[in-house]
Amino acid sequence: MAAGKAKRLGIALILLSIIAVTLGWWFSVGNPIMYLTHSVSPGQFLYILSKLAGLLALVLIGVQVILMLIRASQRFVAVPGISYKRHMQLGLTTFAFCLLHVVLIFSAIWLRQGKAPWGLLLPDLTANYYKFHLSLGVVAFYVLCAGIVAGWKLRGNKPGWKAVHMMWPLAVGLAYWHSLSIGSESRMGIVLVTLWLLAAVICTALVMRLIAAYKAPGLWRIRTD
């Protein structure tokens, strides 16, 4: 029964978040088909798709964190969390959207400039406002990649990777910072409200997690069941 509740909770959070950010994206860019039927800048269609992929990745990251924090604290709260298997599945899905976001924006700039923008993949935290906040997203992506690998290694009973996997707050914080700073849709209406609601729930779940860990220090152990 608990597993069923966790599944329904996860599905509800995911669907509501996806619907909200997709509607916000649609209201912002308009009908995406017109980017194929009208004269637009090279790569513009891929660019608007990259924005949607980024928004979806961001909300999935939020849902992923919420569900796992709840799972780690479920001894003290009535809401069950998702299983480790579902956590891995959702994590890989989230990573797929992150990767899609990177590939699409890379391809869009390539088409627009006529050359591959390899510098896009190298963080530069000393650059101007846009490049700096773009670099935050790049760093978040690399931290997320490391977290995915660490999660897989933990499944193989390699506890040395725990510290790497526990860097998820850095990835989440940088991803939100990146999006809210230079993402046009993420600062508008329904998308902004959705992101702030997810952030509020994440903070609440984190507080519950810390309380749970204080009452039972063994809960800091990453469960793989």
mmCIF file of C-alpha atoms in Angstrom:
data_model
loop_
_atom_site.group_PDB
_atom_site.id
_atom_site.type_symbol
_atom_site.label_atom_id
_atom_site.label_comp_id
_atom_site.label_asym_id
_atom_site.label_seq_id
_atom_site.Cartn_x
_atom_site.Cartn_y
_atom_site.Cartn_z
ATOM 1 C CA MET A 1 0.000 0.000 0.000
ATOM 2 C CA ALA A 2 2.831 2.393 0.885
ATOM 3 C CA ALA A 3 4.499 1.703 -2.454
ATOM 4 C CA GLY A 4 1.233 2.492 -4.223
ATOM 5 C CA LYS A 5 0.904 5.804 -2.367
ATOM 6 C CA ALA A 6 4.483 6.718 -3.218
ATOM 7 C CA LYS A 7 3.894 5.918 -6.882
ATOM 8 C CA ARG A 8 0.721 8.023 -7.000
ATOM 9 C CA LEU A 9 2.448 10.894 -5.198
ATOM 10 C CA GLY A 10 5.357 10.777 -7.619
ATOM 11 C CA ILE A 11 3.135 10.625 -10.691
ATOM 12 C CA ALA A 12 0.988 13.512 -9.439
ATOM 13 C CA LEU A 13 4.006 15.716 -8.727
ATOM 14 C CA ILE A 14 5.578 14.922 -12.079
ATOM 15 C CA LEU A 15 2.417 15.454 -14.135
ATOM 16 C CA LEU A 16 1.451 18.703 -12.421
ATOM 17 C CA SER A 17 4.961 20.093 -12.763
ATOM 18 C CA ILE A 18 5.307 19.057 -16.396
ATOM 19 C CA ILE A 19 1.914 20.508 -17.336
ATOM 20 C CA ALA A 20 2.691 23.789 -15.571
ATOM 21 C CA VAL A 21 6.093 24.407 -17.181
ATOM 22 C CA THR A 22 4.948 23.200 -20.605
ATOM 23 C CA LEU A 23 2.037 25.639 -20.552
ATOM 24 C CA GLY A 24 4.368 28.438 -19.484
ATOM 25 C CA TRP A 25 6.798 27.549 -22.260
ATOM 26 C CA TRP A 26 3.981 27.435 -24.852
ATOM 27 C CA PHE A 27 2.611 30.820 -23.782
ATOM 28 C CA SER A 28 6.114 32.269 -24.083
ATOM 29 C CA VAL A 29 7.278 30.876 -27.441
ATOM 30 C CA GLY A 30 3.879 30.413 -29.101
ATOM 31 C CA ASN A 31 3.020 27.553 -31.428
ATOM 32 C CA PRO A 32 6.349 25.737 -32.012
ATOM 33 C CA ILE A 33 5.203 24.581 -35.449
ATOM 34 C CA MET A 34 5.462 28.124 -36.779
ATOM 35 C CA TYR A 35 9.218 27.950 -36.224
ATOM 36 C CA LEU A 36 9.246 25.303 -38.962
ATOM 37 C CA THR A 37 6.831 27.014 -41.329
ATOM 38 C CA HIS A 38 8.030 30.627 -41.012
ATOM 39 C CA SER A 39 11.356 32.272 -41.684
ATOM 40 C CA VAL A 40 13.325 32.301 -38.430
ATOM 41 C CA SER A 41 16.989 32.411 -37.485
ATOM 42 C CA PRO A 42 18.939 29.158 -38.064
ATOM 43 C CA GLY A 43 18.664 26.851 -35.080
ATOM 44 C CA GLN A 44 15.763 28.763 -33.509
ATOM 45 C CA PHE A 45 13.486 25.721 -33.440
ATOM 46 C CA LEU A 46 16.147 23.672 -31.652
ATOM 47 C CA TYR A 47 16.702 26.597 -29.292
ATOM 48 C CA ILE A 48 13.080 26.752 -28.120
ATOM 49 C CA LEU A 49 13.053 22.967 -27.713
ATOM 50 C CA SER A 50 16.187 23.215 -25.584
ATOM 51 C CA LYS A 51 14.351 25.646 -23.310
ATOM 52 C CA LEU A 52 11.510 23.149 -22.816
ATOM 53 C CA ALA A 53 13.959 20.309 -22.160
ATOM 54 C CA GLY A 54 15.722 22.453 -19.563
ATOM 55 C CA LEU A 55 12.485 23.315 -17.778
ATOM 56 C CA LEU A 56 11.393 19.678 -17.719
ATOM 57 C CA ALA A 57 14.792 18.639 -16.397
ATOM 58 C CA LEU A 58 14.589 21.255 -13.660
ATOM 59 C CA VAL A 59 11.174 20.186 -12.363
ATOM 60 C CA LEU A 60 12.122 16.499 -12.545
ATOM 61 C CA ILE A 61 15.225 17.240 -10.473
ATOM 62 C CA GLY A 62 12.974 18.918 -7.919
ATOM 63 C CA VAL A 63 10.510 16.029 -7.789
ATOM 64 C CA GLN A 64 13.365 13.530 -7.556
ATOM 65 C CA VAL A 65 14.878 15.314 -4.559
ATOM 66 C CA ILE A 66 11.526 15.692 -2.799
ATOM 67 C CA LEU A 67 10.611 12.017 -3.129
ATOM 68 C CA MET A 68 13.976 10.761 -1.927
ATOM 69 C CA LEU A 69 14.133 13.154 1.027
ATOM 70 C CA ILE A 70 10.672 11.964 2.049
ATOM 71 C CA ARG A 71 11.765 8.355 1.637
ATOM 72 C CA ALA A 72 14.742 8.894 3.901
ATOM 73 C CA SER A 73 12.464 10.440 6.541
ATOM 74 C CA GLN A 74 9.467 8.139 6.227
ATOM 75 C CA ARG A 75 9.991 6.664 9.682
ATOM 76 C CA PHE A 76 8.792 10.014 11.004
ATOM 77 C CA VAL A 77 6.288 11.137 8.350
ATOM 78 C CA ALA A 78 3.127 9.547 7.009
ATOM 79 C CA VAL A 79 3.999 10.074 3.335
ATOM 80 C CA PRO A 80 6.042 7.220 1.837
ATOM 81 C CA GLY A 81 8.935 7.776 -0.549
ATOM 82 C CA ILE A 82 9.765 5.972 -3.767
ATOM 83 C CA SER A 83 11.882 2.838 -3.994
ATOM 84 C CA TYR A 84 15.545 2.947 -4.941
ATOM 85 C CA LYS A 85 14.667 1.348 -8.291
ATOM 86 C CA ARG A 86 12.184 4.132 -9.080
ATOM 87 C CA HIS A 87 14.725 6.661 -7.860
ATOM 88 C CA MET A 88 17.237 5.348 -10.393
ATOM 89 C CA GLN A 89 14.654 5.315 -13.182
ATOM 90 C CA LEU A 90 13.545 8.865 -12.461
ATOM 91 C CA GLY A 91 17.164 9.943 -12.111
ATOM 92 C CA LEU A 92 18.078 8.550 -15.529
ATOM 93 C CA THR A 93 14.997 10.175 -17.074
ATOM 94 C CA THR A 94 15.966 13.495 -15.507
ATOM 95 C CA PHE A 95 19.514 13.129 -16.777
ATOM 96 C CA ALA A 96 18.181 12.381 -20.272
ATOM 97 C CA PHE A 97 16.330 15.717 -20.298
ATOM 98 C CA CYS A 98 19.435 17.509 -18.973
ATOM 99 C CA LEU A 99 21.522 15.964 -21.722
ATOM 100 C CA LEU A 100 18.852 16.808 -24.301
ATOM 101 C CA HIS A 101 18.875 20.419 -23.096
ATOM 102 C CA VAL A 102 22.644 20.614 -23.590
ATOM 103 C CA VAL A 103 22.626 18.869 -26.982
ATOM 104 C CA LEU A 104 19.793 21.009 -28.348
ATOM 105 C CA ILE A 105 21.242 24.351 -27.312
ATOM 106 C CA PHE A 106 24.693 23.275 -28.525
ATOM 107 C CA SER A 107 23.200 22.302 -31.899
ATOM 108 C CA ALA A 108 21.134 25.504 -32.111
ATOM 109 C CA ILE A 109 24.200 27.698 -31.584
ATOM 110 C CA TRP A 110 26.188 25.565 -34.031
ATOM 111 C CA LEU A 111 23.566 26.112 -36.724
ATOM 112 C CA ARG A 112 23.383 29.834 -35.992
ATOM 113 C CA GLN A 113 27.127 30.485 -35.889
ATOM 114 C CA GLY A 114 28.188 27.915 -38.447
ATOM 115 C CA LYS A 115 30.761 26.337 -36.140
ATOM 116 C CA ALA A 116 30.691 24.080 -33.099
ATOM 117 C CA PRO A 117 30.612 26.145 -29.853
ATOM 118 C CA TRP A 118 32.950 23.902 -27.861
ATOM 119 C CA GLY A 119 33.648 26.757 -25.463
ATOM 120 C CA LEU A 120 30.046 26.411 -24.304
ATOM 121 C CA LEU A 121 31.030 23.222 -22.470
ATOM 122 C CA LEU A 122 33.802 24.914 -20.496
ATOM 123 C CA PRO A 123 32.671 26.878 -17.421
ATOM 124 C CA ASP A 124 33.972 30.436 -17.147
ATOM 125 C CA LEU A 125 33.008 31.982 -13.824
ATOM 126 C CA THR A 126 34.941 35.178 -14.536
ATOM 127 C CA ALA A 127 32.993 36.143 -17.647
ATOM 128 C CA ASN A 128 30.061 38.535 -18.144
ATOM 129 C CA TYR A 129 26.629 38.102 -16.561
ATOM 130 C CA TYR A 130 25.207 35.757 -19.220
ATOM 131 C CA LYS A 131 28.304 33.577 -19.604
ATOM 132 C CA PHE A 132 28.720 33.352 -15.829
ATOM 133 C CA HIS A 133 25.173 32.081 -15.297
ATOM 134 C CA LEU A 134 25.461 29.825 -18.323
ATOM 135 C CA SER A 135 28.569 28.359 -16.715
ATOM 136 C CA LEU A 136 26.584 27.636 -13.543
ATOM 137 C CA GLY A 137 24.338 25.400 -15.617
ATOM 138 C CA VAL A 138 27.372 23.659 -17.116
ATOM 139 C CA VAL A 139 28.827 23.003 -13.664
ATOM 140 C CA ALA A 140 25.430 21.731 -12.455
ATOM 141 C CA PHE A 141 25.337 19.325 -15.400
ATOM 142 C CA TYR A 142 28.800 17.949 -14.618
ATOM 143 C CA VAL A 143 27.948 17.540 -10.932
ATOM 144 C CA LEU A 144 24.756 15.727 -11.949
ATOM 145 C CA CYS A 145 26.806 13.412 -14.198
ATOM 146 C CA ALA A 146 29.083 12.623 -11.267
ATOM 147 C CA GLY A 147 26.052 12.003 -9.065
ATOM 148 C CA ILE A 148 24.585 9.549 -11.576
ATOM 149 C CA VAL A 149 27.846 7.590 -11.709
ATOM 150 C CA ALA A 150 28.148 7.674 -7.911
ATOM 151 C CA GLY A 151 24.580 6.401 -7.508
ATOM 152 C CA TRP A 152 25.364 3.470 -9.774
ATOM 153 C CA LYS A 153 28.552 2.703 -7.852
ATOM 154 C CA LEU A 154 26.652 2.783 -4.556
ATOM 155 C CA ARG A 155 24.315 0.157 -5.948
ATOM 156 C CA GLY A 156 27.390 -2.036 -6.250
ATOM 157 C CA ASN A 157 28.153 -1.576 -2.533
ATOM 158 C CA LYS A 158 30.936 0.953 -3.053
ATOM 159 C CA PRO A 159 30.351 3.377 -0.155
ATOM 160 C CA GLY A 160 33.326 5.540 -1.109
ATOM 161 C CA TRP A 161 31.095 7.175 -3.715
ATOM 162 C CA LYS A 162 28.619 8.397 -1.095
ATOM 163 C CA ALA A 163 30.308 11.794 -0.751
ATOM 164 C CA VAL A 164 30.031 12.339 -4.509
ATOM 165 C CA HIS A 165 26.376 11.326 -4.577
ATOM 166 C CA MET A 166 25.678 13.651 -1.655
ATOM 167 C CA MET A 167 26.741 16.628 -3.781
ATOM 168 C CA TRP A 168 23.181 16.766 -5.121
ATOM 169 C CA PRO A 169 22.386 20.046 -3.246
ATOM 170 C CA LEU A 170 25.127 21.733 -5.277
ATOM 171 C CA ALA A 171 23.661 20.481 -8.564
ATOM 172 C CA VAL A 172 20.117 21.502 -7.589
ATOM 173 C CA GLY A 173 21.164 24.923 -6.311
ATOM 174 C CA LEU A 174 23.259 25.722 -9.385
ATOM 175 C CA ALA A 175 20.554 24.473 -11.756
ATOM 176 C CA TYR A 176 17.934 26.704 -10.114
ATOM 177 C CA TRP A 177 20.327 29.666 -10.046
ATOM 178 C CA HIS A 178 21.163 29.137 -13.722
ATOM 179 C CA SER A 179 17.520 28.901 -14.773
ATOM 180 C CA LEU A 180 16.160 31.769 -12.694
ATOM 181 C CA SER A 181 18.968 34.065 -13.835
ATOM 182 C CA ILE A 182 18.964 33.639 -17.626
ATOM 183 C CA GLY A 183 15.952 31.461 -18.392
ATOM 184 C CA SER A 184 13.216 33.712 -19.780
ATOM 185 C CA GLU A 185 10.319 31.296 -19.150
ATOM 186 C CA SER A 186 11.497 30.348 -15.663
ATOM 187 C CA ARG A 187 11.001 33.949 -14.536
ATOM 188 C CA MET A 188 7.447 34.212 -15.829
ATOM 189 C CA GLY A 189 4.036 33.407 -14.338
ATOM 190 C CA ILE A 190 3.099 29.792 -13.895
ATOM 191 C CA VAL A 191 6.640 28.480 -14.397
ATOM 192 C CA LEU A 192 8.107 30.768 -11.737
ATOM 193 C CA VAL A 193 5.348 29.801 -9.287
ATOM 194 C CA THR A 194 5.949 26.093 -9.988
ATOM 195 C CA LEU A 195 9.689 26.388 -9.432
ATOM 196 C CA TRP A 196 9.275 28.307 -6.188
ATOM 197 C CA LEU A 197 6.689 25.817 -4.930
ATOM 198 C CA LEU A 198 9.065 22.947 -5.686
ATOM 199 C CA ALA A 199 11.878 24.833 -3.947
ATOM 200 C CA ALA A 200 9.678 25.379 -0.884
ATOM 201 C CA VAL A 201 8.747 21.692 -0.725
ATOM 202 C CA ILE A 202 12.403 20.714 -1.149
ATOM 203 C CA CYS A 203 13.370 22.931 1.793
ATOM 204 C CA THR A 204 10.552 21.480 3.909
ATOM 205 C CA ALA A 205 11.532 17.909 3.011
ATOM 206 C CA LEU A 206 15.176 18.703 3.769
ATOM 207 C CA VAL A 207 14.245 19.983 7.232
ATOM 208 C CA MET A 208 12.285 16.750 7.825
ATOM 209 C CA ARG A 209 15.319 14.793 6.650
ATOM 210 C CA LEU A 210 17.614 16.613 9.067
ATOM 211 C CA ILE A 211 15.190 16.071 11.951
ATOM 212 C CA ALA A 212 14.940 12.391 11.058
ATOM 213 C CA ALA A 213 18.720 12.079 10.918
ATOM 214 C CA TYR A 214 19.056 13.789 14.294
ATOM 215 C CA LYS A 215 16.605 11.349 15.876
ATOM 216 C CA ALA A 216 18.102 8.322 14.137
ATOM 217 C CA PRO A 217 21.665 8.949 12.864
ATOM 218 C CA GLY A 218 21.565 5.699 10.908
ATOM 219 C CA LEU A 219 19.195 7.335 8.439
ATOM 220 C CA TRP A 220 22.142 9.170 6.910
ATOM 221 C CA ARG A 221 23.034 5.861 5.308
ATOM 222 C CA ILE A 222 22.004 5.804 1.648
ATOM 223 C CA ARG A 223 19.525 2.984 1.190
ATOM 224 C CA THR A 224 19.628 0.861 -1.950
ATOM 225 C CA ASP A 225 16.645 -1.392 -1.290
#
